[in-house]
Short mmCIF file of C-alpha atoms and ligand atoms in Angstrom, two decimals:
data_model
loop_
_atom_site.label_atom_id
_atom_site.label_comp_id
_atom_site.label_asym_id
_atom_site.label_seq_id
_atom_site.Cartn_x
_atom_site.Cartn_y
_atom_site.Cartn_z
CA UNK A 1426 -2.93 54.54 -107.77
CA UNK A 1427 -6.63 54.56 -107.44
CA UNK A 1428 -8.58 55.81 -110.47
CA UNK A 1429 -12.41 55.45 -110.27
CA UNK A 1430 -15.56 57.23 -111.31
CA UNK A 1431 -18.13 57.34 -108.53
CA UNK A 1432 -21.43 55.56 -109.46
CA UNK A 1433 -24.90 56.83 -109.39
CA UNK A 1434 -26.95 57.01 -106.32
CA UNK A 1435 -28.42 53.56 -105.38
CA UNK A 1436 -31.75 52.91 -107.00
CA UNK A 1437 -31.09 55.22 -109.99
CA UNK A 1438 -31.48 53.35 -113.21
CA UNK A 1439 -31.03 55.39 -116.37
CA UNK A 1440 -30.61 54.56 -120.09
CA UNK A 1441 -27.57 55.65 -122.16
CA UNK A 1442 -26.75 55.36 -125.77
CA UNK A 1443 -23.34 55.27 -127.14
CA UNK A 1444 -22.71 56.08 -130.88
CA UNK A 1445 -19.69 54.41 -132.13
CA UNK A 1446 -17.50 51.57 -130.89
CA UNK A 1447 -14.13 52.95 -131.29
CA UNK A 1448 -11.92 52.64 -128.09
CA UNK A 1449 -13.37 55.82 -126.76
CA UNK A 1450 -16.95 54.87 -127.38
CA UNK A 1451 -16.35 51.41 -125.67
CA UNK A 1452 -14.42 53.03 -122.73
CA UNK A 1453 -17.41 55.40 -122.32
CA UNK A 1454 -19.95 52.62 -122.50
CA UNK A 1455 -17.96 50.55 -120.02
CA UNK A 1456 -17.87 53.42 -117.54
CA UNK A 1457 -21.55 54.12 -117.76
CA UNK A 1458 -22.29 50.41 -117.44
CA UNK A 1459 -19.96 50.22 -114.36
CA UNK A 1460 -21.95 53.10 -112.91
CA UNK A 1461 -25.10 51.12 -113.19
CA UNK A 1462 -26.70 52.60 -116.36
CA UNK A 1463 -28.46 50.43 -119.07
CA UNK A 1464 -26.24 51.14 -121.98
CA UNK A 1465 -26.75 50.33 -125.69
CA UNK A 1466 -23.95 50.87 -128.16
CA UNK A 1467 -24.67 51.48 -131.87
CA UNK A 1468 -22.01 50.86 -134.41
CA UNK A 1469 -22.60 51.81 -138.10
CA UNK A 1470 -20.08 49.10 -139.36
CA UNK A 1471 -20.45 45.27 -139.30
CA UNK A 1472 -17.60 45.01 -136.82
CA UNK A 1473 -16.84 46.75 -133.59
CA UNK A 1474 -13.69 48.62 -132.95
CA UNK A 1475 -13.50 51.83 -135.08
CA UNK A 1476 -9.81 52.61 -135.45
CA UNK A 1477 -8.87 49.27 -133.66
CA UNK A 1478 -9.84 46.58 -136.17
CA UNK A 1479 -8.12 43.92 -138.16
CA UNK A 1480 -9.05 42.22 -141.46
CA UNK A 1481 -7.76 40.02 -144.25
CA UNK A 1482 -7.13 43.11 -146.49
CA UNK A 1483 -4.83 41.34 -149.01
CA UNK A 1484 -4.95 37.52 -149.26
CA UNK A 1485 -6.65 34.81 -147.19
CA UNK A 1486 -4.63 33.98 -144.01
CA UNK A 1487 -2.91 37.51 -143.98
CA UNK A 1488 -4.32 39.43 -141.07
CA UNK A 1489 -3.79 43.19 -141.22
CA UNK A 1490 -4.44 46.02 -138.74
CA UNK A 1491 -6.66 48.31 -140.66
CA UNK A 1492 -5.83 51.40 -138.50
CA UNK A 1493 -4.02 51.20 -135.22
CA UNK A 1494 -1.16 48.75 -134.99
CA UNK A 1495 1.27 49.64 -132.16
CA UNK A 1496 -0.04 50.58 -128.68
CA UNK A 1497 2.18 52.36 -126.23
CA UNK A 1498 -0.82 54.48 -125.27
CA UNK A 1499 -3.21 51.56 -124.77
CA UNK A 1500 -0.80 49.77 -122.46
CA UNK A 1501 -0.24 53.06 -120.58
CA UNK A 1502 -3.91 53.94 -120.40
CA UNK A 1503 -5.16 54.51 -116.83
CA UNK A 1504 -8.60 53.25 -117.88
CA UNK A 1505 -7.84 50.19 -119.71
CA UNK A 1506 -5.66 48.93 -116.82
CA UNK A 1507 -8.81 48.85 -114.67
CA UNK A 1508 -10.50 46.52 -117.09
CA UNK A 1509 -9.91 42.72 -117.00
CA UNK A 1510 -8.94 42.77 -120.88
CA UNK A 1511 -6.65 39.75 -120.50
CA UNK A 1512 -9.52 37.66 -119.12
CA UNK A 1513 -11.45 38.79 -122.28
CA UNK A 1514 -8.69 37.61 -124.75
CA UNK A 1515 -6.24 40.54 -124.96
CA UNK A 1516 -2.53 39.57 -124.98
CA UNK A 1517 0.14 42.01 -125.65
CA UNK A 1518 3.36 41.05 -127.56
CA UNK A 1519 6.47 43.25 -127.11
CA UNK A 1520 8.61 43.27 -130.23
CA UNK A 1521 12.28 42.78 -129.38
CA UNK A 1522 12.96 46.49 -130.04
CA UNK A 1523 10.17 49.20 -130.17
CA UNK A 1524 11.65 51.27 -132.99
CA UNK A 1525 14.48 51.26 -135.62
CA UNK A 1526 15.32 54.20 -137.84
CA UNK A 1527 17.55 53.30 -140.72
CA UNK A 1528 19.95 55.78 -142.32
CA UNK A 1529 21.50 55.87 -145.88
CA UNK A 1530 24.90 54.64 -144.55
CA UNK A 1531 23.34 51.14 -143.88
CA UNK A 1532 23.11 51.64 -140.17
CA UNK A 1533 20.04 52.19 -138.05
CA UNK A 1534 19.44 54.29 -134.97
CA UNK A 1535 17.58 52.16 -132.30
CA UNK A 1536 15.16 53.13 -129.64
CA UNK A 1537 15.42 50.04 -127.42
CA UNK A 1538 13.22 49.36 -124.25
CA UNK A 1539 16.36 49.82 -122.31
CA UNK A 1540 17.55 53.47 -121.88
CA UNK A 1541 21.06 52.28 -121.37
CA UNK A 1542 21.19 50.52 -124.73
CA UNK A 1543 19.58 53.43 -126.54
CA UNK A 1544 22.06 55.88 -124.99
CA UNK A 1545 24.98 53.60 -125.94
CA UNK A 1546 23.68 53.38 -129.55
CA UNK A 1547 23.48 57.21 -129.73
CA UNK A 1548 27.20 57.58 -128.87
CA UNK A 1549 28.06 61.32 -128.04
CA UNK A 1550 24.35 62.17 -127.83
CA UNK A 1551 23.60 59.35 -125.41
CA UNK A 1552 24.02 61.37 -122.43
CA UNK A 1553 21.73 64.27 -123.79
CA UNK A 1554 19.08 61.50 -124.50
CA UNK A 1555 19.37 60.33 -121.05
CA UNK A 1556 19.06 63.69 -119.54
CA UNK A 1557 15.88 64.38 -121.69
CA UNK A 1558 14.11 61.09 -121.33
CA UNK A 1559 15.27 59.34 -118.06
CA UNK A 1560 13.10 61.53 -115.71
CA UNK A 1561 10.10 61.07 -118.05
CA UNK A 1562 10.46 57.40 -118.45
CA UNK A 1563 11.16 56.90 -114.64
CA UNK A 1564 8.11 58.84 -113.84
CA UNK A 1565 5.95 57.48 -116.65
CA UNK A 1566 3.58 55.61 -114.37
CA UNK A 1567 2.51 59.02 -112.84
CA UNK A 1568 3.10 61.20 -115.93
CA UNK A 1569 0.71 59.17 -118.01
CA UNK A 1570 -2.36 60.27 -115.92
CA UNK A 1571 -1.45 63.89 -116.72
CA UNK A 1572 -0.65 63.53 -120.47
CA UNK A 1573 -3.63 61.28 -120.97
CA UNK A 1574 -6.02 63.63 -119.12
CA UNK A 1575 -7.91 66.79 -120.04
CA UNK A 1576 -5.97 70.04 -119.91
CA UNK A 1577 -5.65 72.58 -118.44
CA UNK A 1578 -6.05 71.26 -114.88
CA UNK A 1579 -3.80 71.04 -111.89
CA UNK A 1580 -1.44 68.08 -112.60
CA UNK A 1581 -1.19 65.10 -110.38
CA UNK A 1582 2.54 65.33 -110.65
CA UNK A 1583 3.25 69.05 -110.91
CA UNK A 1584 7.00 68.95 -110.82
CA UNK A 1585 7.34 66.21 -113.50
CA UNK A 1586 4.60 67.76 -115.51
CA UNK A 1587 6.35 71.21 -115.43
CA UNK A 1588 9.55 69.55 -116.52
CA UNK A 1589 7.75 67.72 -119.38
CA UNK A 1590 5.79 70.84 -120.37
CA UNK A 1591 8.84 73.10 -120.87
CA UNK A 1592 10.19 70.81 -123.53
CA UNK A 1593 6.94 69.45 -124.78
CA UNK A 1594 5.56 72.82 -125.73
CA UNK A 1595 8.57 73.40 -128.05
CA UNK A 1596 8.71 72.74 -131.72
CA UNK A 1597 10.37 69.36 -132.23
CA UNK A 1598 13.00 70.64 -134.51
CA UNK A 1599 14.19 73.43 -132.14
CA UNK A 1600 14.23 70.94 -129.29
CA UNK A 1601 16.25 68.23 -131.22
CA UNK A 1602 18.66 70.75 -132.58
CA UNK A 1603 19.15 72.41 -128.99
CA UNK A 1604 19.70 68.95 -127.28
CA UNK A 1605 21.56 66.82 -129.75
CA UNK A 1606 24.70 67.43 -131.89
CA UNK A 1607 24.61 64.46 -134.12
CA UNK A 1608 22.31 63.46 -137.05
CA UNK A 1609 21.41 60.07 -135.51
CA UNK A 1610 19.75 61.35 -132.41
CA UNK A 1611 18.24 64.21 -134.25
CA UNK A 1612 16.69 61.83 -136.89
CA UNK A 1613 15.43 59.55 -134.05
CA UNK A 1614 13.64 62.31 -132.25
CA UNK A 1615 12.25 63.83 -135.59
CA UNK A 1616 10.68 60.43 -136.50
CA UNK A 1617 9.04 60.17 -133.08
CA UNK A 1618 7.80 63.75 -133.12
CA UNK A 1619 6.34 63.39 -136.69
CA UNK A 1620 3.56 61.27 -135.04
CA UNK A 1621 2.11 64.69 -134.16
CA UNK A 1622 1.10 65.26 -137.88
CA UNK A 1623 2.37 68.72 -137.30
CA UNK A 1624 5.19 70.58 -139.03
CA UNK A 1625 8.35 69.89 -136.81
CA UNK A 1626 8.83 73.74 -136.64
CA UNK A 1627 5.52 74.26 -134.91
CA UNK A 1628 4.53 73.80 -131.28
CA UNK A 1629 3.74 71.47 -129.55
CA UNK A 1630 5.22 68.77 -131.89
CA UNK A 1631 7.89 67.98 -129.40
CA UNK A 1632 5.23 66.71 -126.96
CA UNK A 1633 4.55 63.68 -129.14
CA UNK A 1634 8.31 62.80 -129.45
CA UNK A 1635 8.76 62.98 -125.74
CA UNK A 1636 5.62 60.94 -124.85
CA UNK A 1637 6.30 58.18 -127.32
CA UNK A 1638 9.89 57.84 -126.39
CA UNK A 1639 9.04 57.92 -122.62
CA UNK A 1640 6.47 55.34 -123.10
CA UNK A 1641 8.80 53.20 -125.27
CA UNK A 1642 11.37 53.05 -122.52
CA UNK A 1643 8.88 52.60 -119.65
CA UNK A 1644 6.29 50.22 -121.11
CA UNK A 1645 7.35 49.33 -124.72
CA UNK A 1646 5.50 49.67 -127.95
CA UNK A 1647 3.36 46.45 -127.82
CA UNK A 1648 1.16 44.94 -130.51
CA UNK A 1649 -1.96 42.77 -129.83
CA UNK A 1650 -1.54 39.24 -130.45
CA UNK A 1651 -4.00 38.29 -133.27
CA UNK A 1652 -4.35 41.87 -134.26
CA UNK A 1653 -5.67 45.23 -133.01
CA UNK A 1654 -9.22 43.85 -133.33
CA UNK A 1655 -8.52 41.85 -130.10
CA UNK A 1656 -8.35 45.17 -128.16
CA UNK A 1657 -11.81 46.10 -129.34
CA UNK A 1658 -13.21 42.59 -128.88
CA UNK A 1659 -11.87 42.45 -125.34
CA UNK A 1660 -13.30 45.82 -124.61
CA UNK A 1661 -16.62 44.83 -126.20
CA UNK A 1662 -16.72 41.45 -124.32
CA UNK A 1663 -16.06 43.19 -120.89
CA UNK A 1664 -18.87 45.76 -121.71
CA UNK A 1665 -21.23 42.88 -122.50
CA UNK A 1666 -20.29 41.10 -119.29
CA UNK A 1667 -21.50 44.23 -117.49
CA UNK A 1668 -24.95 43.86 -119.10
CA UNK A 1669 -24.32 46.24 -121.99
CA UNK A 1670 -25.79 45.73 -125.46
CA UNK A 1671 -23.92 46.28 -128.83
CA UNK A 1672 -25.87 46.72 -132.10
CA UNK A 1673 -23.60 46.54 -135.21
CA UNK A 1674 -24.72 47.80 -138.59
CA UNK A 1675 -26.79 50.33 -136.82
CA UNK A 1676 -25.89 53.82 -138.07
CA UNK A 1677 -27.42 56.56 -136.02
CA UNK A 1678 -28.71 59.50 -138.24
CA UNK A 1679 -30.55 61.49 -135.59
CA UNK A 1680 -29.61 62.16 -131.97
CA UNK A 1681 -31.58 59.61 -129.73
CA UNK A 1682 -33.61 60.83 -126.87
CA UNK A 1683 -32.05 58.83 -124.07
CA UNK A 1684 -31.04 60.60 -120.84
CA UNK A 1685 -27.29 60.24 -121.82
CA UNK A 1686 -26.02 60.08 -125.44
CA UNK A 1687 -22.23 59.75 -125.90
CA UNK A 1688 -21.09 60.53 -129.41
CA UNK A 1689 -17.79 58.82 -130.29
CA UNK A 1690 -17.75 60.96 -133.55
CA UNK A 1691 -16.08 64.13 -134.69
CA UNK A 1692 -17.73 67.69 -134.61
CA UNK A 1693 -18.36 67.66 -138.38
CA UNK A 1694 -20.48 64.56 -137.89
CA UNK A 1695 -22.36 65.85 -134.85
CA UNK A 1696 -23.65 68.78 -136.94
CA UNK A 1697 -26.04 66.86 -139.17
CA UNK A 1698 -26.90 64.47 -136.31
CA UNK A 1699 -28.08 67.15 -134.01
CA UNK A 1700 -29.99 69.09 -136.83
CA UNK A 1701 -31.33 72.40 -135.51
CA UNK A 1702 -31.24 71.31 -131.91
CA UNK A 1703 -27.82 72.88 -131.45
CA UNK A 1704 -27.83 76.60 -130.93
CA UNK A 1705 -26.27 78.59 -133.75
CA UNK A 1706 -23.15 79.85 -131.87
CA UNK A 1707 -22.14 76.26 -130.92
CA UNK A 1708 -22.82 75.05 -134.47
CA UNK A 1709 -20.45 77.79 -135.77
CA UNK A 1710 -17.75 76.71 -133.25
CA UNK A 1711 -18.06 73.10 -134.27
CA UNK A 1712 -18.05 74.09 -138.00
CA UNK A 1713 -14.70 76.06 -137.40
CA UNK A 1714 -13.03 72.85 -135.89
CA UNK A 1715 -9.89 72.15 -137.89
CA UNK A 1716 -8.90 68.79 -139.17
CA UNK A 1717 -5.33 67.76 -139.81
CA UNK A 1718 -3.45 66.27 -142.73
CA UNK A 1719 -4.69 62.90 -143.94
CA UNK A 1720 -2.85 59.59 -144.37
CA UNK A 1721 -2.21 57.33 -147.38
CA UNK A 1722 -1.81 53.77 -146.12
CA UNK A 1723 -0.62 50.46 -147.71
CA UNK A 1724 -0.77 46.92 -146.33
CA UNK A 1725 1.34 44.34 -147.82
CA UNK A 1726 1.22 40.47 -147.97
CA UNK A 1727 4.80 39.38 -148.29
CA UNK A 1728 6.72 36.21 -149.32
CA UNK A 1729 9.44 36.79 -146.84
CA UNK A 1730 10.57 39.30 -144.04
CA UNK A 1731 11.52 42.67 -145.28
CA UNK A 1732 15.15 42.50 -146.36
CA UNK A 1733 16.46 45.48 -144.41
CA UNK A 1734 20.12 46.57 -145.03
CA UNK A 1735 20.43 47.47 -141.32
CA UNK A 1736 20.16 44.11 -139.28
CA UNK A 1737 18.68 46.13 -136.32
CA UNK A 1738 15.49 46.79 -138.32
CA UNK A 1739 14.81 43.05 -138.38
CA UNK A 1740 14.09 43.21 -134.62
CA UNK A 1741 11.94 46.28 -134.52
CA UNK A 1742 8.21 46.36 -134.34
CA UNK A 1743 8.19 49.78 -135.92
CA UNK A 1744 10.54 51.27 -138.42
CA UNK A 1745 10.66 54.97 -139.32
CA UNK A 1746 11.64 55.61 -142.92
CA UNK A 1747 12.73 59.14 -143.70
CA UNK A 1748 16.40 59.58 -143.26
CA UNK A 1749 17.55 62.77 -141.52
CA UNK A 1750 15.76 65.37 -139.39
CA UNK A 1751 15.98 67.75 -142.31
CA UNK A 1752 14.40 65.45 -144.64
CA UNK A 1753 11.50 64.38 -142.27
CA UNK A 1754 10.91 68.06 -141.47
CA UNK A 1755 10.67 68.94 -145.12
CA UNK A 1756 7.94 66.38 -145.73
CA UNK A 1757 5.92 67.18 -142.64
CA UNK A 1758 6.00 70.87 -143.20
CA UNK A 1759 4.70 70.86 -146.77
CA UNK A 1760 4.74 67.44 -148.20
CA UNK A 1761 7.71 68.03 -150.55
CA UNK A 1762 10.81 65.74 -150.88
CA UNK A 1763 10.35 62.10 -150.06
CA UNK A 1764 7.47 61.05 -147.67
CA UNK A 1765 8.25 60.14 -144.09
CA UNK A 1766 6.98 56.53 -143.73
CA UNK A 1767 5.83 54.87 -140.54
CA UNK A 1768 6.04 51.10 -141.01
CA UNK A 1769 5.22 48.18 -138.67
CA UNK A 1770 5.98 44.48 -139.31
CA UNK A 1771 3.85 42.57 -136.83
CA UNK A 1772 4.13 39.08 -138.31
CA UNK A 1773 7.87 39.02 -137.18
CA UNK A 1774 6.66 38.89 -133.56
CA UNK A 1775 3.13 37.34 -133.99
CA UNK A 1776 2.88 34.20 -135.94
CA UNK A 1777 -1.08 34.55 -136.11
CA UNK A 1778 -0.75 37.36 -138.71
CA UNK A 1779 0.35 35.41 -141.78
CA UNK A 1780 0.69 31.85 -143.02
CA UNK A 1781 3.88 30.01 -141.90
CA UNK A 1782 7.01 31.61 -143.52
CA UNK A 1783 5.00 34.51 -144.99
CA UNK A 1784 4.66 38.15 -143.60
CA UNK A 1785 2.59 41.30 -143.32
CA UNK A 1786 3.76 44.89 -143.27
CA UNK A 1787 1.62 48.04 -142.67
CA UNK A 1788 2.87 51.46 -143.60
CA UNK A 1789 1.56 55.02 -144.09
CA UNK A 1790 2.63 58.62 -144.77
CA UNK A 1791 0.97 61.88 -144.14
CA UNK A 1792 -0.52 63.70 -147.05
CA UNK A 1793 -2.71 66.87 -147.37
CA UNK A 1794 -6.27 66.39 -145.96
CA UNK A 1795 -8.35 64.71 -148.54
CA UNK A 1796 -5.50 64.35 -151.09
CA UNK A 1797 -6.22 62.14 -154.01
CA UNK A 1798 -2.57 61.72 -154.83
CA UNK A 1799 -1.42 58.05 -155.34
CA UNK A 1800 1.62 57.64 -153.08
CA UNK A 1801 2.10 53.91 -153.74
CA UNK A 1802 5.33 54.27 -155.56
CA UNK A 1803 6.78 57.01 -153.42
CA UNK A 1804 6.04 55.00 -150.24
CA UNK A 1805 7.40 51.64 -151.68
CA UNK A 1806 10.44 53.48 -152.87
CA UNK A 1807 11.20 54.61 -149.39
CA UNK A 1808 11.03 51.06 -148.17
CA UNK A 1809 13.23 49.96 -151.04
CA UNK A 1810 15.76 52.55 -150.22
CA UNK A 1811 16.47 50.98 -146.85
CA UNK A 1812 15.54 47.42 -147.92
CA UNK A 1813 16.84 46.72 -151.42
CA UNK A 1814 14.67 43.80 -152.90
CA UNK A 1815 11.67 44.66 -150.97
CA UNK A 1816 9.30 44.94 -153.94
CA UNK A 1817 10.25 41.44 -155.13
CA UNK A 1818 8.71 40.16 -151.87
CA UNK A 1819 5.29 41.61 -152.44
CA UNK A 1820 2.56 39.08 -152.90
CA UNK A 1821 -0.30 41.51 -152.72
CA UNK A 1822 -0.99 45.05 -151.62
CA UNK A 1823 -4.05 46.83 -150.29
CA UNK A 1824 -4.17 50.71 -150.43
CA UNK A 1825 -6.18 53.16 -148.55
CA UNK A 1826 -6.36 56.81 -149.87
CA UNK A 1827 -7.62 59.52 -147.37
CA UNK A 1828 -11.03 59.24 -149.02
CA UNK A 1829 -11.23 55.54 -148.79
CA UNK A 1830 -10.29 55.75 -145.14
CA UNK A 1831 -13.13 58.20 -144.50
CA UNK A 1832 -15.48 55.90 -146.38
CA UNK A 1833 -14.23 53.01 -144.04
CA UNK A 1834 -14.81 55.05 -141.01
CA UNK A 1835 -16.47 58.46 -141.05
CA UNK A 1836 -14.49 59.65 -138.15
CA UNK A 1837 -11.37 59.79 -140.41
CA UNK A 1838 -12.29 63.11 -141.95
CA UNK A 1839 -10.24 63.65 -145.05
CA UNK A 1840 -7.96 60.82 -143.96
CA UNK A 1841 -7.19 62.65 -140.56
CA UNK A 1842 -6.42 59.87 -138.09
CA UNK A 1843 -6.17 62.03 -135.04
CA UNK A 1844 -9.80 63.34 -134.83
CA UNK A 1845 -8.66 66.86 -135.68
CA UNK A 1846 -5.52 68.85 -135.72
CA UNK A 1847 -3.44 69.00 -132.58
CA UNK A 1848 -1.92 72.40 -132.77
CA UNK A 1849 -1.77 74.49 -129.73
CA UNK A 1850 -5.20 76.04 -130.26
CA UNK A 1851 -6.84 72.52 -130.38
CA UNK A 1852 -4.66 70.46 -128.07
CA UNK A 1853 -6.33 71.44 -124.74
CA UNK A 1854 -9.64 73.12 -125.78
CA UNK A 1855 -10.74 70.24 -127.89
CA UNK A 1856 -13.02 70.66 -129.89
CA UNK A 1857 -13.70 73.94 -128.03
CA UNK A 1858 -13.77 75.24 -124.43
CA UNK A 1859 -16.77 73.02 -123.68
CA UNK A 1860 -14.60 69.86 -124.38
CA UNK A 1861 -16.90 66.82 -123.81
CA UNK A 1862 -20.06 68.93 -123.12
CA UNK A 1863 -22.60 70.22 -125.59
CA UNK A 1864 -25.35 72.72 -125.04
CA UNK A 1865 -27.84 69.77 -125.20
CA UNK A 1866 -28.62 68.20 -121.90
CA UNK A 1867 -27.26 64.75 -121.73
CA UNK A 1868 -25.36 64.90 -125.05
CA UNK A 1869 -21.66 64.60 -124.89
CA UNK A 1870 -18.75 64.15 -127.41
CA UNK A 1871 -16.42 61.40 -126.44
CA UNK A 1872 -14.21 60.85 -129.53
CA UNK A 1873 -10.59 61.52 -130.08
CA UNK A 1874 -11.82 65.14 -130.91
CA UNK A 1875 -11.98 65.67 -127.20
CA UNK A 1876 -9.00 65.61 -124.72
CA UNK A 1877 -6.47 63.90 -124.62
CA UNK A 1878 -6.87 63.33 -128.42
CA UNK A 1879 -5.85 60.55 -130.73
CA UNK A 1880 -4.59 57.19 -130.09
CA UNK A 1881 -6.05 53.94 -128.71
CA UNK A 1882 -6.31 54.70 -124.91
CA UNK A 1883 -9.98 55.21 -124.29
CA UNK A 1884 -9.28 58.12 -122.09
CA UNK A 1885 -11.55 60.60 -124.07
CA UNK A 1886 -14.36 58.14 -123.47
CA UNK A 1887 -13.43 57.73 -119.81
CA UNK A 1888 -13.42 61.42 -119.10
CA UNK A 1889 -16.58 62.13 -121.18
CA UNK A 1890 -18.51 59.43 -119.22
CA UNK A 1891 -17.15 60.89 -115.91
CA UNK A 1892 -18.45 64.32 -117.06
CA UNK A 1893 -21.88 62.81 -117.87
CA UNK A 1894 -22.20 61.03 -114.59
CA UNK A 1895 -21.22 64.21 -112.79
CA UNK A 1896 -24.05 65.81 -114.52
CA UNK A 1897 -26.51 63.24 -113.40
CA UNK A 1898 -25.98 63.11 -109.58
C1 FAD B 3366 -4.20 54.36 -140.37
C2 FAD B 3366 -4.30 54.52 -138.99
C3 FAD B 3366 -3.29 54.21 -138.12
C4 FAD B 3366 -3.27 54.36 -136.71
N1 FAD B 3366 -2.26 53.92 -136.00
C5 FAD B 3366 -2.40 53.96 -134.62
C6 FAD B 3366 -1.50 53.29 -133.74
O1 FAD B 3366 -0.58 52.60 -134.26
N2 FAD B 3366 -1.72 53.34 -132.45
C7 FAD B 3366 -2.62 54.15 -131.86
O2 FAD B 3366 -2.73 54.28 -130.63
N3 FAD B 3366 -3.57 54.83 -132.56
C8 FAD B 3366 -3.53 54.80 -133.98
N4 FAD B 3366 -4.47 55.33 -134.77
C9 FAD B 3366 -5.44 56.28 -134.11
C10 FAD B 3366 -6.56 55.49 -133.46
O3 FAD B 3366 -7.12 54.48 -134.34
C11 FAD B 3366 -7.67 56.56 -133.26
O4 FAD B 3366 -7.04 57.63 -132.41
C12 FAD B 3366 -8.74 55.83 -132.32
O5 FAD B 3366 -9.32 54.75 -132.89
C13 FAD B 3366 -9.86 56.90 -132.05
O6 FAD B 3366 -10.70 56.20 -131.32
P1 FAD B 3366 -12.24 56.80 -131.27
O7 FAD B 3366 -13.00 55.97 -130.42
O8 FAD B 3366 -12.26 58.28 -130.89
O9 FAD B 3366 -12.95 56.82 -132.67
P2 FAD B 3366 -12.90 55.64 -133.80
O10 FAD B 3366 -11.98 54.57 -133.44
O11 FAD B 3366 -12.61 56.27 -135.19
O12 FAD B 3366 -14.27 54.93 -133.80
C14 FAD B 3366 -15.46 55.68 -134.25
C15 FAD B 3366 -16.54 54.60 -134.47
O13 FAD B 3366 -17.85 55.34 -134.61
C16 FAD B 3366 -18.57 54.65 -135.62
N5 FAD B 3366 -19.56 55.69 -136.12
C17 FAD B 3366 -19.27 56.92 -136.66
N6 FAD B 3366 -20.44 57.44 -137.04
C18 FAD B 3366 -21.44 56.70 -136.48
C19 FAD B 3366 -22.83 56.76 -136.66
N7 FAD B 3366 -23.54 57.89 -137.17
N8 FAD B 3366 -23.59 55.71 -136.17
C20 FAD B 3366 -22.94 54.70 -135.59
N9 FAD B 3366 -21.57 54.58 -135.59
C21 FAD B 3366 -20.82 55.53 -136.04
C22 FAD B 3366 -17.43 54.32 -136.73
O14 FAD B 3366 -17.81 53.35 -137.72
C23 FAD B 3366 -16.40 53.87 -135.83
O15 FAD B 3366 -16.44 52.53 -135.48
C24 FAD B 3366 -4.41 55.04 -136.13
C25 FAD B 3366 -5.49 55.42 -137.00
C26 FAD B 3366 -5.44 55.21 -138.28
C27 FAD B 3366 -6.65 55.54 -139.20
#
């Protein structure tokens, strides 16, 4: 399927500035450079990549993904697929199994790449899983254009999108309880839907479960060989090959005067940058933008692989730790009970992440926005619950509280990793009905606070650049 932005009229040469080198900032920069603009990107940090960076957070030789780790959306991205990222050093690794979800009986529910294998593992609920996911997974190569695009708009695949939308707009809990009879399928779906960072009783939490499951069956949940930094480095390298310039350690404090300014930042950050240039009603709209819960994250250097009780977990890139749907829903709706933990174990599949025989693991749980609570013990207890002996393998740990995450990257307001809450009110009209535009000529928002929202896919930047280029011709 062709997917291109038309360039500027021949002979037109304009300058553009991009603030921020997250995946959306880099995608916007690439699109503008491909259209013939002279583009300079400014990054406050010493390293490019925003939420897709890697670092030796614990011990020398142990490489950790600081933020994003698993990339079903990047490998599905209609804009990334147009870029020669492999020629610029990006290599995907597919873990043997995308996801395992251990339970207290010592077993684990498995979401395999194969729909067949997943259905077989779900027993009596296998047929219901097939009915729900098969059309979405089979149609994923088309559907991804709609779910990773701005809404509302006429979908490219109306029938499939209608089918998806009917289920997606439901609360995840209601959908899981209506479709599945058994605890295993319900737990699996609850864990997937909890990526929404919404209470599972609210709309549209089901959308996230469906998207992640469909992508898992269709394209897998890959990790980047050598760490998520490689995604950003490949984007940056491709951008520079188009003539673009990147300046790191270059924090922008006032909106530049260039003809196009793309802001890979969230609404709260745009306010001080724009000063009194923004009209008061628009300032008030931005100030009302709502951020979601934060995350508390731990990275571990480990002496050995995590000693999972359920063997299936040893083959999975991602492991969801939270037990039953009811338990996960309790945590996600008000942070009581035990935390729902999202864990990845990249060194099992990528030897570059740790010294020979040693391992890394990455995990986080959702907490109230800006929470100062130390979740280390609660989070490690959840791992220990399904992997007795885990703590004895820890060589070192690195902890990020929500405030430390925000300090690391100002886009993570209060530890919110999605660039703002994704409830119904902010899912489509994000950050408001203007979406990428602002009242200032040439100034656009292009971060995950615009559609289609959070995740490493670059599509916010892609569509913001398309909007900016339309405004120029
Ligand atoms: C802990 C965690 C885990 C995650 N896991 C995953 C995952 O597994 N898979 C996935 O797809 N997504 C994941 N995400 C989400 C993903 O990282 C983000 O959705 C994505 O990075 C958003 O991209 P962005 O370009 O909008 O902004 P960001 O990636 O946040 O980039 C913004 C950039 O702008 C820079 N900046 C800000 N202000 C200024 C300024 N004034 N001047 C100059 N530069 C500035 C920042 O330093 C930063 O580099 C995770 C995020 C976190 C935090």
